[in-house]
Short mmCIF file of C-alpha atoms and ligand atoms in Angstrom, two decimals:
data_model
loop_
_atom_site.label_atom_id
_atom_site.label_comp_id
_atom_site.label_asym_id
_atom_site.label_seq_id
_atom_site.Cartn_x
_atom_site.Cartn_y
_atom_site.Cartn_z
CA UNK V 1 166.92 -21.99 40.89
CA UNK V 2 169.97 -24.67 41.43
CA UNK V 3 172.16 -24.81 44.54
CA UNK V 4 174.20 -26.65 45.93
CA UNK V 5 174.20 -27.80 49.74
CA UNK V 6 176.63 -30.05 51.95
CA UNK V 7 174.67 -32.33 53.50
CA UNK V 8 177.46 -33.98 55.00
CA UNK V 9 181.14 -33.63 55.44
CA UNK V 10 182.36 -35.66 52.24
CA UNK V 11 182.39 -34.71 48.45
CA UNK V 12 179.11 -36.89 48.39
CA UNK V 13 177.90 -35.14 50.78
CA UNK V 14 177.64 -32.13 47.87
CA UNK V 15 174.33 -32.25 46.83
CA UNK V 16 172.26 -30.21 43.84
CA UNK V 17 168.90 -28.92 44.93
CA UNK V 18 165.89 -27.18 42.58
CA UNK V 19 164.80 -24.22 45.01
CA UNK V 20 162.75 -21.37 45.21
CA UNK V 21 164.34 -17.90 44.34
CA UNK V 22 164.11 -16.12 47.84
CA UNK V 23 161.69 -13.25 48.30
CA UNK V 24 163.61 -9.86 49.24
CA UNK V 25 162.96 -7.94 52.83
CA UNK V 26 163.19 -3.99 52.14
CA UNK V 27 167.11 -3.93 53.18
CA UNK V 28 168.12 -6.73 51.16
CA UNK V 29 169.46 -7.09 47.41
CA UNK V 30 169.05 -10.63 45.00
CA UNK V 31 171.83 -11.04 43.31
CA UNK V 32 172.11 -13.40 40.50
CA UNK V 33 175.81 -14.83 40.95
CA UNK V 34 177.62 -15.67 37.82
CA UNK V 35 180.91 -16.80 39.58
CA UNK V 36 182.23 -18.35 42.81
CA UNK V 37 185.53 -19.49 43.67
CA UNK V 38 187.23 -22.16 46.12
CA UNK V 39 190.28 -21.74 48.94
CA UNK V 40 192.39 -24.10 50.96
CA UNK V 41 189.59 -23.72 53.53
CA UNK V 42 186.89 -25.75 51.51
CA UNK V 43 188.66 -28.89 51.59
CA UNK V 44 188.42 -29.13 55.42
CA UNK V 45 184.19 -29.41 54.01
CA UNK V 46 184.57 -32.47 52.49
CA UNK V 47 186.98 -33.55 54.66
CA UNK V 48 185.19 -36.50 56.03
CA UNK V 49 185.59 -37.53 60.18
CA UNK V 50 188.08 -34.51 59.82
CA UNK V 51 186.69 -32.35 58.56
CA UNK V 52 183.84 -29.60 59.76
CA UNK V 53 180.17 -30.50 60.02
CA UNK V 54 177.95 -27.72 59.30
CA UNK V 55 175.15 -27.82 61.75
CA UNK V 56 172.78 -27.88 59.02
CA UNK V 57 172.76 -28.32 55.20
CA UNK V 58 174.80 -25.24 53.49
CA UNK V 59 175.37 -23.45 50.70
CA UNK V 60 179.24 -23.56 50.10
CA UNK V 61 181.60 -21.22 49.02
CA UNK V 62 182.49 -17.88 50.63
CA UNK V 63 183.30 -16.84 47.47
CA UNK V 64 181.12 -15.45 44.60
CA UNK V 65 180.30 -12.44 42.41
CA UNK V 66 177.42 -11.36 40.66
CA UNK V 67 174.72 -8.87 39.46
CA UNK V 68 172.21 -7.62 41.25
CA UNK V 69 168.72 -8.10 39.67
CA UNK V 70 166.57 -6.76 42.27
CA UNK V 71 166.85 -4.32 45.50
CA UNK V 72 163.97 -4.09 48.11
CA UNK V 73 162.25 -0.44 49.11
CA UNK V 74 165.00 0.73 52.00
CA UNK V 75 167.83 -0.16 49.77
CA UNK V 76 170.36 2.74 49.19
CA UNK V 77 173.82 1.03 48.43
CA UNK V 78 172.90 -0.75 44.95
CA UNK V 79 170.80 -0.21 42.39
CA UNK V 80 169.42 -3.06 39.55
CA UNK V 81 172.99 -4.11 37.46
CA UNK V 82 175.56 -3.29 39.78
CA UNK V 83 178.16 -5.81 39.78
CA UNK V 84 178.94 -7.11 43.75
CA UNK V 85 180.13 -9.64 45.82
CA UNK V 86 179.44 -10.52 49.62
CA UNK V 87 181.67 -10.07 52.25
CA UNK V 88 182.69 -12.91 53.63
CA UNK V 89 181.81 -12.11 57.59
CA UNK V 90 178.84 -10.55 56.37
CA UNK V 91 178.35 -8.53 59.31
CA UNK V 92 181.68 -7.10 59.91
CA UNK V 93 182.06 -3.23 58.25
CA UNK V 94 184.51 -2.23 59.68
CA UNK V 95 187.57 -1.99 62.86
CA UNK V 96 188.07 -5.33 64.58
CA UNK V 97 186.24 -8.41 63.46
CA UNK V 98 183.02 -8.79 66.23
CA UNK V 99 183.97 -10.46 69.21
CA UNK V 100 180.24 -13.12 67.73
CA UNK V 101 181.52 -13.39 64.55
CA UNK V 102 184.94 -15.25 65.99
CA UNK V 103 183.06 -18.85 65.17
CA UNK V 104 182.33 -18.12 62.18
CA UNK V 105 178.63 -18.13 62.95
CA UNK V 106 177.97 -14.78 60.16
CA UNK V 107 180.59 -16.13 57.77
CA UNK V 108 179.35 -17.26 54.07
CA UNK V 109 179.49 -20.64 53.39
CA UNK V 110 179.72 -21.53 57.36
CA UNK V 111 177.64 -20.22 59.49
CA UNK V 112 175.31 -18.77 56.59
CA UNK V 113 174.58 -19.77 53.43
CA UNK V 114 177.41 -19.35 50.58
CA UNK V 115 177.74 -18.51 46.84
CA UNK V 116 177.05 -22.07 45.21
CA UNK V 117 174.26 -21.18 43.95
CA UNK V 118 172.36 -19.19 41.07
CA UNK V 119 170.81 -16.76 42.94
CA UNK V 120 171.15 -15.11 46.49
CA UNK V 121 169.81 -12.82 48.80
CA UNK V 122 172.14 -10.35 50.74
CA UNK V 123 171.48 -7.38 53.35
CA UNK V 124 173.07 -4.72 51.48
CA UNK V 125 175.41 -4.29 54.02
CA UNK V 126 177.28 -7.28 53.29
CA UNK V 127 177.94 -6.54 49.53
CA UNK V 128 180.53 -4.46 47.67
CA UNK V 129 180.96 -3.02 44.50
CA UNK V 130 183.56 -5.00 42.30
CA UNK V 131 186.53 -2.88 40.71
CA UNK V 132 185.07 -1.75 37.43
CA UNK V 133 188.15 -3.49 35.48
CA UNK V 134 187.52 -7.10 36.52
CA UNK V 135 185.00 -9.79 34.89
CA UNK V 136 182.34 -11.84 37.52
CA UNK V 137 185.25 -14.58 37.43
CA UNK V 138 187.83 -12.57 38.56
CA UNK V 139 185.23 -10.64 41.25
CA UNK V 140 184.71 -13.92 42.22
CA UNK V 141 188.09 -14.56 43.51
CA UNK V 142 188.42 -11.66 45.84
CA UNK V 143 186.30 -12.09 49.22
CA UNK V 144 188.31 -14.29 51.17
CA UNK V 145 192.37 -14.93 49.55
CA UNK V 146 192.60 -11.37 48.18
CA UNK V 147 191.10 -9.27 51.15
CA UNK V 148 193.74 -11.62 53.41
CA UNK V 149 196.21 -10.81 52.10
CA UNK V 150 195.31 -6.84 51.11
CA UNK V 151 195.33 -7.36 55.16
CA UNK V 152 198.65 -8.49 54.97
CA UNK V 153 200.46 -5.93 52.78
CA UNK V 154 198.20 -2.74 52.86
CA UNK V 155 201.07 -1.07 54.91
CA UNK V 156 203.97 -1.98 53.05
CA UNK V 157 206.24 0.36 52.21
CA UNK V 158 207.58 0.82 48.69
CA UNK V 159 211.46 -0.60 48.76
CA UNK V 160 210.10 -2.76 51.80
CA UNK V 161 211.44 -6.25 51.08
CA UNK V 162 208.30 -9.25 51.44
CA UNK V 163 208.91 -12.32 51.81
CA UNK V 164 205.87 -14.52 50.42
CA UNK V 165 205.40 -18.76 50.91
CA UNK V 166 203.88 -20.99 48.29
CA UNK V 167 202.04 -19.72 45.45
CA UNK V 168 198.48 -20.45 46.58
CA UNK V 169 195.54 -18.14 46.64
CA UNK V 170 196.49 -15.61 49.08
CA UNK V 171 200.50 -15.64 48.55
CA UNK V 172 199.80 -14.71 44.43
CA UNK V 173 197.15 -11.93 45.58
CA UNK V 174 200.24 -11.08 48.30
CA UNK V 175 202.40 -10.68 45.37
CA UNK V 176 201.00 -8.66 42.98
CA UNK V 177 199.81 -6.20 45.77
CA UNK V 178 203.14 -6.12 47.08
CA UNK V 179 204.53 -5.43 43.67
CA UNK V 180 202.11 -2.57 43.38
CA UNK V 181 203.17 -1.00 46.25
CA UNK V 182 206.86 -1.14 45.09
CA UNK V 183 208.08 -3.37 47.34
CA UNK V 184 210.64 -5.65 46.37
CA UNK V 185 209.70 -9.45 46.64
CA UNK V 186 210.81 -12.56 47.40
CA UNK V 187 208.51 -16.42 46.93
CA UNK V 188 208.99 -19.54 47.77
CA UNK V 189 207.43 -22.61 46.48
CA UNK V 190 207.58 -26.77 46.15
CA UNK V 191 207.23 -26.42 41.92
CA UNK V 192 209.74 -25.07 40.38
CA UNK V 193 207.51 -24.71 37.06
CA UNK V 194 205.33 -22.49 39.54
CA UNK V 195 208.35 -20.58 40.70
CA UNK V 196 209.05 -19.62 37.01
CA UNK V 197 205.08 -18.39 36.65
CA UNK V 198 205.77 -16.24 39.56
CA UNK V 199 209.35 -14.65 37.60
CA UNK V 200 206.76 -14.19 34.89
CA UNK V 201 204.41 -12.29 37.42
CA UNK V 202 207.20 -9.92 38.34
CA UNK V 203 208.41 -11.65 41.61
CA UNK V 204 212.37 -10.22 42.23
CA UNK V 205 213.68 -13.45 43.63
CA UNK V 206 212.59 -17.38 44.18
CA UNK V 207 213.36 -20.13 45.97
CA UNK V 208 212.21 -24.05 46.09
CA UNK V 209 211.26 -24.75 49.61
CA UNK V 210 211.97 -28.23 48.94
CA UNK V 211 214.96 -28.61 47.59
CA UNK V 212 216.30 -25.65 49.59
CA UNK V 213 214.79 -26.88 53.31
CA UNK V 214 216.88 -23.74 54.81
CA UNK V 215 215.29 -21.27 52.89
CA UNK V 216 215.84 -18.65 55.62
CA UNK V 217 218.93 -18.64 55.33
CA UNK V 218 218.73 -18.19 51.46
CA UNK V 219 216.79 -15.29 52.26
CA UNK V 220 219.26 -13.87 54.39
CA UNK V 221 221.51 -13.84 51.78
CA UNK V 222 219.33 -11.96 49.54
CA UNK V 223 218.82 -9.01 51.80
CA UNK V 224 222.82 -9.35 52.67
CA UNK V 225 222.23 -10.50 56.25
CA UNK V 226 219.62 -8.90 57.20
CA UNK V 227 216.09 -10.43 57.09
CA UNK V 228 213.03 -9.03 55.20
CA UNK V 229 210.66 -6.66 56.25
CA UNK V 230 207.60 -8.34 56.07
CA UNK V 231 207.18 -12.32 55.60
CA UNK V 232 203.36 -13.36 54.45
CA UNK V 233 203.12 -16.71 56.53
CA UNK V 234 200.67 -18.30 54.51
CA UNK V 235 201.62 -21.99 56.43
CA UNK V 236 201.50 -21.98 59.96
CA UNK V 237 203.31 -24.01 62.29
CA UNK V 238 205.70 -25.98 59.90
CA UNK V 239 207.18 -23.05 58.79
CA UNK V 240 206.40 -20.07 61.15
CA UNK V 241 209.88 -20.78 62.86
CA UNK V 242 211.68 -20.30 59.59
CA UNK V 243 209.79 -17.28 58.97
CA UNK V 244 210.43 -15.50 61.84
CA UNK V 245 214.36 -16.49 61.11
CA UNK V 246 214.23 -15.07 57.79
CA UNK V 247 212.50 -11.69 59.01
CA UNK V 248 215.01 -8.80 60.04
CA UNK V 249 215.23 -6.77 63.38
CA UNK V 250 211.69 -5.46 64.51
CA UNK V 251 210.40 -7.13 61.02
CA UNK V 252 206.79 -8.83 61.23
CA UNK V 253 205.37 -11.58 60.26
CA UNK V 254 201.65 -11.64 59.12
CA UNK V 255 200.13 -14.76 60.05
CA UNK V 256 197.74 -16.18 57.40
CA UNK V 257 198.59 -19.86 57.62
CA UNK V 258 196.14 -22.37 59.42
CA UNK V 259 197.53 -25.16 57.66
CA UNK V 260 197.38 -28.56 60.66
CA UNK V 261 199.37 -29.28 62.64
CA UNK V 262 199.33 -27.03 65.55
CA UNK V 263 202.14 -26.94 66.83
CA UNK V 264 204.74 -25.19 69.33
CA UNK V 265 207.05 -22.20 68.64
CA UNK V 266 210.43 -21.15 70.52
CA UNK V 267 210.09 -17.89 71.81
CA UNK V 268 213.78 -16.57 72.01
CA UNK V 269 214.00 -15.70 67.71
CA UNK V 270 211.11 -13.75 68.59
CA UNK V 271 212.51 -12.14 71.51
CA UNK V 272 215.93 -11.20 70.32
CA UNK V 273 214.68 -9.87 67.12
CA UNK V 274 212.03 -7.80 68.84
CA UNK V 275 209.61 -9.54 65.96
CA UNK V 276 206.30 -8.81 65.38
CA UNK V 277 204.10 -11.83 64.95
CA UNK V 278 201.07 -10.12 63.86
CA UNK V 279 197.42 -12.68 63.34
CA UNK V 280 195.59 -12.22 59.94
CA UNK V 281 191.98 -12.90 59.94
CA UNK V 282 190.42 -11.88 56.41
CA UNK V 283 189.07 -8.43 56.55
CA UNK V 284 185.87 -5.99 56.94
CA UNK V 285 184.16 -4.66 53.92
CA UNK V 286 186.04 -1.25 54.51
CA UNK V 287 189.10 -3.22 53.87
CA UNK V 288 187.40 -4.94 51.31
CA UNK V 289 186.18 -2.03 49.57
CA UNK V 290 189.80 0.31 50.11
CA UNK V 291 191.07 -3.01 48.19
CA UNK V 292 188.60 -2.71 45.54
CA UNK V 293 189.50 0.55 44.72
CA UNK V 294 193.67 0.01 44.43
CA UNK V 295 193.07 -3.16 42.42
CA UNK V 296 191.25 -0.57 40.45
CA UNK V 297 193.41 2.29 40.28
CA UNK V 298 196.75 -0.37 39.62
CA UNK V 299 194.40 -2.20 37.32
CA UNK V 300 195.52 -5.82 38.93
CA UNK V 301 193.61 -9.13 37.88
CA UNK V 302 193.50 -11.84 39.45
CA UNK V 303 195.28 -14.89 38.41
CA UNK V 304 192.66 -17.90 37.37
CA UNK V 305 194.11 -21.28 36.85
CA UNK V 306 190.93 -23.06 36.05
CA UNK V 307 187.46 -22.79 35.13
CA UNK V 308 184.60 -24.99 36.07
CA UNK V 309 181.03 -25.55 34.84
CA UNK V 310 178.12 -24.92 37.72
CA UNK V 311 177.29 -28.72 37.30
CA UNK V 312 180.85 -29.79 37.56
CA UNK V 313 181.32 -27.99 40.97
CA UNK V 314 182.52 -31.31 42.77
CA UNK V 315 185.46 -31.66 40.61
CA UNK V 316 186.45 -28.11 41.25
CA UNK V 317 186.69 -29.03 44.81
CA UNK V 318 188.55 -32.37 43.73
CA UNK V 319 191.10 -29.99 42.35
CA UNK V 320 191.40 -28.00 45.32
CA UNK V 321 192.29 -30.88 47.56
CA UNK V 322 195.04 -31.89 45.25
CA UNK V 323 196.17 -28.23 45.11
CA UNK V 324 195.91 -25.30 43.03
CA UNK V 325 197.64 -25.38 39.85
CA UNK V 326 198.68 -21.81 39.81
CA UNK V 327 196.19 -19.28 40.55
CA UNK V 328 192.59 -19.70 41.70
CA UNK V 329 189.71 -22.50 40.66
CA UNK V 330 186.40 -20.29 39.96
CA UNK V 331 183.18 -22.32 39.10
CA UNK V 332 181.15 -20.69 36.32
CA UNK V 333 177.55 -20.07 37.73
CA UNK V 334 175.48 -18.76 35.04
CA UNK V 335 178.32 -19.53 31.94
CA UNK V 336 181.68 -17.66 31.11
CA UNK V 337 180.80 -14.24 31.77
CA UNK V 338 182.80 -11.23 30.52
CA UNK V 339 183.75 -7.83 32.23
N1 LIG B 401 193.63 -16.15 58.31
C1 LIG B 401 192.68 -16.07 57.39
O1 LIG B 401 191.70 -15.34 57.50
C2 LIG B 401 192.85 -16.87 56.18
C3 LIG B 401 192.21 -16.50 54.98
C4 LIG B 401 192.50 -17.22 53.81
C5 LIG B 401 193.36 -18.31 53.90
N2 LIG B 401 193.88 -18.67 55.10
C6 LIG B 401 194.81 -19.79 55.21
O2 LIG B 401 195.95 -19.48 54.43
C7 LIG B 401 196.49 -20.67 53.89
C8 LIG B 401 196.61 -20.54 52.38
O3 LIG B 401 195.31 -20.47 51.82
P1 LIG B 401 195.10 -20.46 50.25
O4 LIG B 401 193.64 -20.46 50.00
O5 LIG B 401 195.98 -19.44 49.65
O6 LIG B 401 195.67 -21.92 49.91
P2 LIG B 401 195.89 -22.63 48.51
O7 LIG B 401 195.50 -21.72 47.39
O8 LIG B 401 195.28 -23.97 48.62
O9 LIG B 401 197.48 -22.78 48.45
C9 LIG B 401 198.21 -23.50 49.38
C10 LIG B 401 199.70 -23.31 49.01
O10 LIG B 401 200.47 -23.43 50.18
C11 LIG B 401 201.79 -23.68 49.77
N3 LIG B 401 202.51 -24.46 50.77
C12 LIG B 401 202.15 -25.62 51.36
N4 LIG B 401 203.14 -26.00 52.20
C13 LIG B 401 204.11 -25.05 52.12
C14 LIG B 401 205.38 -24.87 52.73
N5 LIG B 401 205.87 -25.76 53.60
N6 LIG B 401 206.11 -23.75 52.41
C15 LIG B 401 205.61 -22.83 51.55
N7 LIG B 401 204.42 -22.97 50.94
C16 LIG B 401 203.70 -24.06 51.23
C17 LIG B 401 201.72 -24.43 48.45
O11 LIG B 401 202.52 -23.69 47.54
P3 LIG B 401 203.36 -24.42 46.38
O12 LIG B 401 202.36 -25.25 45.62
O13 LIG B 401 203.90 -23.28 45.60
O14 LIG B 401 204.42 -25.24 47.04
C18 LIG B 401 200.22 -24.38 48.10
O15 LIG B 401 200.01 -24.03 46.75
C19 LIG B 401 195.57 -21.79 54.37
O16 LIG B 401 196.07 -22.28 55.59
C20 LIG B 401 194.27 -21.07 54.63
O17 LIG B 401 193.44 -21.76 55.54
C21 LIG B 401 193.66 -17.98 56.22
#
């Protein structure tokens, strides 16, 4: 089989291997993985002296779906043909994420090998069934942006007012679960050609962060003075103190963002509006899998900007660094493949 592995830090460093198709244990499941998708967090791969050095040569991409083509003798969660992906910390089912799995150390595509590749071998434990309505490109897209930001929104309440930033991977997923749920929604973005996507998506109101730097306040005004329930702070520090302006009394902000720099936050916003700054950190495959089964039930697909060959992987993550069109970049593993 072909797969890629990082060798080093740098898109160089992205190397295509021939390699044996791993032999199954009697708990674990080969999958043959048709799609696998990027996020903001691959670029810090190839990032260079910035960027993270695996400790050994990886398999990128947390990201992948496929079909599963064989299942050893103890296997009781899949059978031959199911259609799965992998969980991206493969050992967290469920509750808090392990108190080991903090560095990453169980993640796909970090600490253990990711979905680059044509074929992989997973304890069944770290795989889930895809919603029946989307195609191995779509499935593709869901283990790390989508189950953040089903973290985000899973509680909101319908007539809840969102506020969303950008239109990256996690803020569209944000959106159109947010929609779902009835709430009424609110993005921002740089582009507005991207803000007029997002109208198209059903978004209720937009704004253009950059030509509008006080965008909390423009957000105040849409919710006549009073902040919105929930922001989705897919930034970080450049923007968390806006966000926690533009949220109303006892309003939260999820916490998605790890975009550099670090940086330092007044407390007093937080303080007087009794604000809930609440940390996102992906999700466990029960969240995963109660996420499944809504984008299911509201029949949601993801939103794909573009499509890559397997042997063209290094220019999907070329794209990533320069930023997402609108909507996420899935590499084709085994050719287009349908629902
Ligand atoms: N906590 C977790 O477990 C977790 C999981 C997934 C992702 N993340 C983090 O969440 C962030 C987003 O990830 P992603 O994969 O969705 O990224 P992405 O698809 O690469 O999108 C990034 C988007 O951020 C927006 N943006 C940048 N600066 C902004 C600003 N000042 N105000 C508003 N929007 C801004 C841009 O939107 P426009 O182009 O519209 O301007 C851009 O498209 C990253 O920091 C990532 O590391 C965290």
């Amino acid at each position: 089989m072909r797969a890629y592995r990082l060798v080093a830090p740098t898109l160089d460093g992205l190397q295509m291997n021939t390699e044996k198709i791993p032999e199954i244990a009697p708990n674990e499941v080969l999958v043959k993985l048709h799609a696998a998708s990027l996020n903001y967090k691959d670029t810090f791969y190839i990032a260079g002296d910035k960027g993270i050095q695996l400790p050994r040569p990886t398999v990128p991409l947390s990201d992948g779906a496929g079909e599963v083509v064989a299942v050893g003798s103890s296997v009781d969660r899949f059978v031959p043909s199911d259609h799965v992906a992998g969980v991206l910390v493969q050992d967290w089912l469920y509750g808090p994420i392990p108190v080991h799995a903090l560095n990453s150390s169980t993640s796909l595509g970090h600490g253990l090998d990711g979905n680059l590749t044509e074929y992989r071998v997973f304890n069944q434990e770290g795989l889930v069934q895809l919603p029946k309505n989307l195609s191995y490109e779509e499935g593709a897209t869901l283990p790390c942006a989508a189950v953040t930001a089903w973290n985000a929104v899973r509680d909101i309440r319908s007539s809840q007012t969102v506020l969303i930033l950008g239109t990256g991977g996690v803020a569209l997923f944000a959106l159109q679960f947010a929609k779902a749920l009835g709430a009424k929604t609110i993005i921002t973005s740089s582009s507005d050609a991207k803000l007029a996507r997002a109208i198209e998506v059903g978004v209720d109101h937009v704004i253009n962060y950059r030509s509008n730097p006080d965008w909390h306040k423009t957000v105040r005004d849409l919710t006549e003075g009073m902040g919105v329930d929930h922001v989705v702070e897919t930034v970080g520090s450049n923007t968390l103190e806006q966000s926690i302006l533009a949220a109303r009394i006892e309003g939260m902000v999820h916490l998605v963002g790890i975009v550099p720099p670090a940086g330092k936050i007044d407390p007093m916003p937080v303080i007087f509006g009794a604000i809930t700054v609440r940390g996102v950190r992906v999700g466990s495959r029960q969240l995963f899998e109660e996420m499944n089964a809504f984008i299911e039930r509201k029949n949601i697909h993801p939103i794909i900007s573009q499509r890559f060959a397997f042997e063209d992987a290094k220019s999907a993550f070329i794209q990533q660094l320069n930023g997402p069109d609108f909507g996420k970049i899935v590499v084709n593993i085994h050719g287009v493949s349908g629902v």
